[in-house]
PDB file of C-alpha atoms in Angstrom:
ATOM      1  CA  MET A   1      -1.499  12.641  14.474  1.00 56.00           C
ATOM      2  CA  ILE A   2      -0.186  13.827  17.797  1.00 56.00           C
ATOM      3  CA  ALA A   3       0.117  11.499  20.771  1.00 57.00           C
ATOM      4  CA  VAL A   4      -0.520  13.153  24.137  1.00 52.00           C
ATOM      5  CA  PRO A   5       0.117  11.412  27.497  1.00 51.00           C
ATOM      6  CA  GLN A   6      -3.209  10.806  29.225  1.00 51.00           C
ATOM      7  CA  GLN A   7      -3.015   8.420  32.153  1.00 50.00           C
ATOM      8  CA  PRO A   8      -0.595   9.058  35.030  1.00 51.00           C
ATOM      9  CA  GLN A   9      -0.868   5.476  36.280  1.00 76.00           C
ATOM     10  CA  LYS A  10       0.976   2.646  34.543  1.00 89.00           C
ATOM     11  CA  MET A  11      -0.948  -0.251  33.067  1.00 92.00           C
ATOM     12  CA  THR A  12      -0.041  -3.681  31.789  1.00 93.00           C
ATOM     13  CA  VAL A  13      -0.513  -4.634  28.140  1.00 94.00           C
ATOM     14  CA  GLU A  14      -3.536  -6.712  29.091  1.00 93.00           C
ATOM     15  CA  GLU A  15      -5.090  -3.786  30.983  1.00 93.00           C
ATOM     16  CA  TYR A  16      -4.387  -1.446  28.051  1.00 94.00           C
ATOM     17  CA  LEU A  17      -5.968  -3.754  25.467  1.00 93.00           C
ATOM     18  CA  ILE A  18      -9.161  -4.031  27.560  1.00 93.00           C
ATOM     19  CA  TRP A  19      -9.221  -0.371  28.668  1.00 93.00           C
ATOM     20  CA  GLU A  20      -8.724   1.035  25.159  1.00 92.00           C
ATOM     21  CA  THR A  21     -11.792  -0.775  23.777  1.00 91.00           C
ATOM     22  CA  GLN A  22     -13.882   1.244  26.240  1.00 91.00           C
ATOM     23  CA  GLN A  23     -12.491   4.636  25.125  1.00 90.00           C
ATOM     24  CA  ASP A  24     -13.912   7.066  22.579  1.00 89.00           C
ATOM     25  CA  ILE A  25     -10.520   7.803  21.017  1.00 90.00           C
ATOM     26  CA  ARG A  26      -7.441   5.755  20.151  1.00 91.00           C
ATOM     27  CA  TYR A  27      -4.442   5.447  22.460  1.00 93.00           C
ATOM     28  CA  GLU A  28      -0.922   4.263  21.754  1.00 93.00           C
ATOM     29  CA  TYR A  29       0.841   2.242  24.454  1.00 94.00           C
ATOM     30  CA  VAL A  30       4.530   2.557  25.336  1.00 93.00           C
ATOM     31  CA  ASN A  31       6.124   0.920  28.379  1.00 91.00           C
ATOM     32  CA  GLY A  32       3.030   1.034  30.547  1.00 92.00           C
ATOM     33  CA  GLU A  33       1.880   4.522  29.534  1.00 92.00           C
ATOM     34  CA  VAL A  34      -0.930   5.447  27.144  1.00 92.00           C
ATOM     35  CA  PHE A  35      -0.936   8.380  24.737  1.00 89.00           C
ATOM     36  CA  ALA A  36      -4.105   9.830  23.211  1.00 89.00           C
ATOM     37  CA  MET A  37      -4.100  10.131  19.433  1.00 86.00           C
ATOM     38  CA  THR A  38      -5.373  13.580  18.541  1.00 76.00           C
ATOM     39  CA  GLY A  39      -6.789  14.538  15.172  1.00 74.00           C
ATOM     40  CA  GLY A  40      -4.573  15.294  12.208  1.00 81.00           C
ATOM     41  CA  THR A  41      -4.774  17.957   9.534  1.00 88.00           C
ATOM     42  CA  ILE A  42      -6.654  17.722   6.260  1.00 91.00           C
ATOM     43  CA  PRO A  43      -3.385  17.439   4.249  1.00 94.00           C
ATOM     44  CA  HIS A  44      -2.289  14.623   6.587  1.00 94.00           C
ATOM     45  CA  ASN A  45      -5.566  12.807   5.995  1.00 94.00           C
ATOM     46  CA  ASP A  46      -5.527  13.411   2.222  1.00 96.00           C
ATOM     47  CA  ILE A  47      -1.992  12.031   1.859  1.00 97.00           C
ATOM     48  CA  THR A  48      -2.877   8.948   3.914  1.00 97.00           C
ATOM     49  CA  LEU A  49      -6.003   8.281   1.851  1.00 97.00           C
ATOM     50  CA  ASN A  50      -4.223   8.907  -1.463  1.00 98.00           C
ATOM     51  CA  LEU A  51      -1.633   6.251  -0.617  1.00 98.00           C
ATOM     52  CA  TYR A  52      -4.280   3.844   0.673  1.00 98.00           C
ATOM     53  CA  ALA A  53      -6.399   4.299  -2.483  1.00 97.00           C
ATOM     54  CA  ALA A  54      -3.384   3.511  -4.680  1.00 97.00           C
ATOM     55  CA  LEU A  55      -2.168   0.540  -2.641  1.00 97.00           C
ATOM     56  CA  ARG A  56      -5.455  -1.239  -1.959  1.00 96.00           C
ATOM     57  CA  PRO A  57      -6.262  -2.486  -5.493  1.00 95.00           C
ATOM     58  CA  HIS A  58      -2.599  -3.376  -6.037  1.00 95.00           C
ATOM     59  CA  LEU A  59      -2.435  -5.462  -2.846  1.00 95.00           C
ATOM     60  CA  ARG A  60      -5.859  -7.105  -2.922  1.00 89.00           C
ATOM     61  CA  SER A  61      -4.850  -9.602  -5.630  1.00 88.00           C
ATOM     62  CA  ARG A  62      -1.646 -10.422  -3.727  1.00 91.00           C
ATOM     63  CA  GLY A  63      -3.438 -11.582  -0.591  1.00 91.00           C
ATOM     64  CA  CYS A  64      -2.211  -8.623   1.444  1.00 95.00           C
ATOM     65  CA  ARG A  65      -4.084  -6.202   3.640  1.00 95.00           C
ATOM     66  CA  VAL A  66      -3.567  -2.474   3.863  1.00 96.00           C
ATOM     67  CA  ASN A  67      -4.986  -0.478   6.752  1.00 95.00           C
ATOM     68  CA  VAL A  68      -4.981   3.163   7.764  1.00 94.00           C
ATOM     69  CA  SER A  69      -4.836   5.102  11.018  1.00 89.00           C
ATOM     70  CA  ASP A  70      -7.436   3.155  13.017  1.00 90.00           C
ATOM     71  CA  VAL A  71      -5.440  -0.111  13.082  1.00 95.00           C
ATOM     72  CA  LYS A  72      -2.616  -0.564  15.569  1.00 95.00           C
ATOM     73  CA  VAL A  73       0.586  -2.514  15.221  1.00 97.00           C
ATOM     74  CA  GLN A  74       2.063  -4.645  17.984  1.00 96.00           C
ATOM     75  CA  VAL A  75       5.785  -3.938  17.910  1.00 95.00           C
ATOM     76  CA  THR A  76       6.399  -6.610  20.566  1.00 92.00           C
ATOM     77  CA  PRO A  77       3.924  -8.416  22.833  1.00 91.00           C
ATOM     78  CA  GLU A  78       5.175  -6.307  25.781  1.00 90.00           C
ATOM     79  CA  SER A  79       5.329  -2.841  24.196  1.00 88.00           C
ATOM     80  CA  PRO A  80       4.859  -0.631  22.261  1.00 94.00           C
ATOM     81  CA  TYR A  81       1.565  -0.553  20.370  1.00 96.00           C
ATOM     82  CA  TYR A  82       1.332   2.222  17.764  1.00 96.00           C
ATOM     83  CA  TYR A  83      -1.179   3.453  15.197  1.00 95.00           C
ATOM     84  CA  PRO A  84       0.755   3.993  11.937  1.00 96.00           C
ATOM     85  CA  ASP A  85      -0.870   6.056   9.204  1.00 96.00           C
ATOM     86  CA  VAL A  86      -0.621   3.156   6.731  1.00 98.00           C
ATOM     87  CA  ILE A  87       0.322  -0.441   7.476  1.00 98.00           C
ATOM     88  CA  VAL A  88       0.659  -3.368   5.075  1.00 98.00           C
ATOM     89  CA  SER A  89       0.888  -7.032   5.998  1.00 97.00           C
ATOM     90  CA  CYS A  90       0.945 -10.013   3.682  1.00 96.00           C
ATOM     91  CA  ASN A  91       1.470 -12.456   6.536  1.00 95.00           C
ATOM     92  CA  GLU A  92      -1.242 -15.109   6.734  1.00 93.00           C
ATOM     93  CA  GLN A  93      -1.511 -14.659  10.512  1.00 93.00           C
ATOM     94  CA  ASP A  94      -2.484 -10.985  10.035  1.00 96.00           C
ATOM     95  CA  LEU A  95      -5.073 -11.505   7.295  1.00 92.00           C
ATOM     96  CA  ASN A  96      -7.849 -12.262   9.785  1.00 90.00           C
ATOM     97  CA  ALA A  97      -6.518 -10.107  12.641  1.00 92.00           C
ATOM     98  CA  ARG A  98      -9.146  -8.383  14.768  1.00 91.00           C
ATOM     99  CA  LYS A  99      -7.182  -6.308  17.317  1.00 92.00           C
ATOM    100  CA  PHE A 100      -3.782  -5.445  15.845  1.00 96.00           C
ATOM    101  CA  ILE A 101      -1.240  -6.286  13.154  1.00 97.00           C
ATOM    102  CA  ARG A 102       1.809  -8.285  14.274  1.00 97.00           C
ATOM    103  CA  TYR A 103       3.779  -8.943  11.089  1.00 97.00           C
ATOM    104  CA  PRO A 104       3.876  -5.801   8.919  1.00 98.00           C
ATOM    105  CA  GLN A 105       6.192  -5.529   5.963  1.00 97.00           C
ATOM    106  CA  LEU A 106       5.510  -1.856   5.217  1.00 98.00           C
ATOM    107  CA  ILE A 107       4.743   0.960   7.674  1.00 98.00           C
ATOM    108  CA  VAL A 108       4.110   4.552   6.608  1.00 98.00           C
ATOM    109  CA  GLU A 109       3.920   7.616   8.826  1.00 97.00           C
ATOM    110  CA  VAL A 110       2.725  10.979   7.496  1.00 96.00           C
ATOM    111  CA  LEU A 111       4.754  13.675   9.219  1.00 94.00           C
ATOM    112  CA  SER A 112       3.422  16.882  10.672  1.00 89.00           C
ATOM    113  CA  PRO A 113       5.270  19.429  12.841  1.00 86.00           C
ATOM    114  CA  GLY A 114       3.788  17.869  15.988  1.00 84.00           C
ATOM    115  CA  THR A 115       4.667  14.248  15.131  1.00 87.00           C
ATOM    116  CA  SER A 116       7.878  14.454  13.123  1.00 91.00           C
ATOM    117  CA  ALA A 117      10.310  14.081  16.028  1.00 92.00           C
ATOM    118  CA  ARG A 118       8.451  11.079  17.459  1.00 93.00           C
ATOM    119  CA  ASP A 119       8.035   9.390  14.050  1.00 94.00           C
ATOM    120  CA  ARG A 120      11.758   9.873  13.288  1.00 94.00           C
ATOM    121  CA  GLY A 121      12.939   8.972  16.788  1.00 95.00           C
ATOM    122  CA  GLU A 122      11.009   6.709  19.124  1.00 94.00           C
ATOM    123  CA  LYS A 123       8.796   5.052  16.495  1.00 95.00           C
ATOM    124  CA  PHE A 124      11.628   4.738  13.976  1.00 94.00           C
ATOM    125  CA  SER A 125      13.803   2.885  16.512  1.00 94.00           C
ATOM    126  CA  ALA A 126      10.967   0.576  17.539  1.00 95.00           C
ATOM    127  CA  TYR A 127       9.744  -0.237  14.025  1.00 94.00           C
ATOM    128  CA  LEU A 128      13.197  -1.075  12.681  1.00 90.00           C
ATOM    129  CA  LYS A 129      13.520  -3.868  15.269  1.00 90.00           C
ATOM    130  CA  MET A 130      10.495  -5.704  13.840  1.00 95.00           C
ATOM    131  CA  PRO A 131      11.850  -8.719  11.916  1.00 95.00           C
ATOM    132  CA  THR A 132       9.091  -8.738   9.276  1.00 96.00           C
ATOM    133  CA  LEU A 133       9.316  -5.015   8.472  1.00 97.00           C
ATOM    134  CA  GLN A 134      10.947  -4.444   5.084  1.00 97.00           C
ATOM    135  CA  GLU A 135      10.232  -0.732   4.579  1.00 98.00           C
ATOM    136  CA  TYR A 136       9.528   2.335   6.680  1.00 98.00           C
ATOM    137  CA  VAL A 137       8.293   5.407   4.815  1.00 98.00           C
ATOM    138  CA  LEU A 138       7.973   8.986   6.064  1.00 98.00           C
ATOM    139  CA  ILE A 139       5.789  11.377   4.038  1.00 98.00           C
ATOM    140  CA  ASP A 140       5.951  15.095   4.790  1.00 97.00           C
ATOM    141  CA  SER A 141       2.558  16.827   5.004  1.00 95.00           C
ATOM    142  CA  GLU A 142       4.030  20.351   4.756  1.00 94.00           C
ATOM    143  CA  LYS A 143       5.951  19.960   1.459  1.00 96.00           C
ATOM    144  CA  ILE A 144       6.539  17.387  -1.262  1.00 97.00           C
ATOM    145  CA  SER A 145       9.094  15.097   0.343  1.00 98.00           C
ATOM    146  CA  VAL A 146       9.159  11.355   0.995  1.00 98.00           C
ATOM    147  CA  GLU A 147      11.844   9.337   2.766  1.00 98.00           C
ATOM    148  CA  ARG A 148      12.042   5.568   2.402  1.00 98.00           C
ATOM    149  CA  TYR A 149      14.072   3.191   4.535  1.00 97.00           C
ATOM    150  CA  LEU A 150      14.563  -0.272   3.016  1.00 97.00           C
ATOM    151  CA  ARG A 151      15.940  -3.232   4.958  1.00 96.00           C
ATOM    152  CA  GLY A 152      19.348  -4.232   3.638  1.00 94.00           C
ATOM    153  CA  GLU A 153      21.802  -6.898   4.740  1.00 92.00           C
ATOM    154  CA  GLY A 154      22.055  -7.631   8.451  1.00 87.00           C
ATOM    155  CA  ARG A 155      21.185  -4.539  10.480  1.00 87.00           C
ATOM    156  CA  MET A 156      21.695  -2.161   7.561  1.00 93.00           C
ATOM    157  CA  TRP A 157      18.849   0.058   6.320  1.00 95.00           C
ATOM    158  CA  LEU A 158      19.104   1.826   2.969  1.00 97.00           C
ATOM    159  CA  TYR A 159      17.844   5.410   2.658  1.00 97.00           C
ATOM    160  CA  TYR A 160      16.008   6.770  -0.401  1.00 98.00           C
ATOM    161  CA  PRO A 161      14.812  10.408  -0.475  1.00 98.00           C
ATOM    162  CA  TYR A 162      12.178  11.500  -3.014  1.00 98.00           C
ATOM    163  CA  THR A 163      10.995  14.934  -4.108  1.00 98.00           C
ATOM    164  CA  GLU A 164       8.941  16.581  -6.872  1.00 97.00           C
ATOM    165  CA  GLY A 165       8.931  14.658 -10.133  1.00 97.00           C
ATOM    166  CA  ASP A 166      10.241  11.407  -8.631  1.00 98.00           C
ATOM    167  CA  ILE A 167       8.712   7.941  -8.931  1.00 98.00           C
ATOM    168  CA  ILE A 168       8.414   6.300  -5.522  1.00 98.00           C
ATOM    169  CA  THR A 169       9.275   2.613  -5.329  1.00 97.00           C
ATOM    170  CA  LEU A 170       7.995   0.418  -2.513  1.00 98.00           C
ATOM    171  CA  SER A 171       9.998  -2.762  -3.057  1.00 97.00           C
ATOM    172  CA  SER A 172       8.371  -4.723  -0.242  1.00 96.00           C
ATOM    173  CA  VAL A 173       5.031  -4.696  -2.071  1.00 97.00           C
ATOM    174  CA  GLU A 174       6.326  -4.300  -5.661  1.00 96.00           C
ATOM    175  CA  PHE A 175       4.615  -0.921  -6.085  1.00 97.00           C
ATOM    176  CA  GLN A 176       5.561   2.292  -7.851  1.00 97.00           C
ATOM    177  CA  CYS A 177       3.800   5.633  -8.220  1.00 97.00           C
ATOM    178  CA  PRO A 178       4.644   9.231  -9.003  1.00 98.00           C
ATOM    179  CA  ILE A 179       5.167  11.256  -5.839  1.00 98.00           C
ATOM    180  CA  GLU A 180       2.499  13.687  -7.067  1.00 98.00           C
ATOM    181  CA  LEU A 181      -0.133  10.956  -6.617  1.00 98.00           C
ATOM    182  CA  LEU A 182       0.423  11.081  -2.853  1.00 98.00           C
ATOM    183  CA  TYR A 183      -0.103  14.845  -2.831  1.00 98.00           C
ATOM    184  CA  GLU A 184      -3.107  14.946  -5.163  1.00 97.00           C
ATOM    185  CA  GLY A 185      -5.591  17.534  -3.865  1.00 96.00           C
ATOM    186  CA  VAL A 186      -3.299  18.581  -0.991  1.00 96.00           C
ATOM    187  CA  VAL A 187      -3.143  22.308  -0.254  1.00 91.00           C
ATOM    188  CA  PHE A 188       0.009  23.533   1.489  1.00 88.00           C
ATOM    189  CA  GLY A 189       0.343  26.555   3.739  1.00 79.00           C
ATOM    190  CA  SER A 190      -3.315  27.250   4.469  1.00 56.00           C
ATOM    191  CA  GLU A 191      -4.307  27.723   8.090  1.00 58.00           C
ATOM    192  CA  GLU A 192      -7.998  27.000   7.546  1.00 53.00           C
TER     193      GLU A 192
END
């Protein structure tokens, strides 16, 4: 989904958390500014739901929670607050969370032409600084392509690209699935 700047005035985190509950749409928060989350495409939504549907039964028995687009993650208490497409936390402190997730181990963003640069740039940099995050996954909504970043030793992140016919491994949650499962029912190239 595309984030669009909305409020010219700066607000504190506390003001944002109160203000957003009174809004009709979701807003991300970065360094005092809020960005409206606009609607995504049907392929974007289908990919997100396909991954969620596969992960949920796998994670339920492990005491983990998996959430989709309407749940925000607190990168740091100061800023930013984002709405990933899929977020998984197995941290006990997040299991009963009501406002946001603080300790994710897996974050997934579904890319579209309008969000790709932000998901690969600003969000990528912020997410990788989260100490509990073990994997960051980018799923293309325009073609069959998945990129996985896995935390390695120290500050190193390992890169794994996937394409047609591949089995995707999500080590942080001990999960595997064929890439085609993520794209089940997805129609590429249609403008309608």
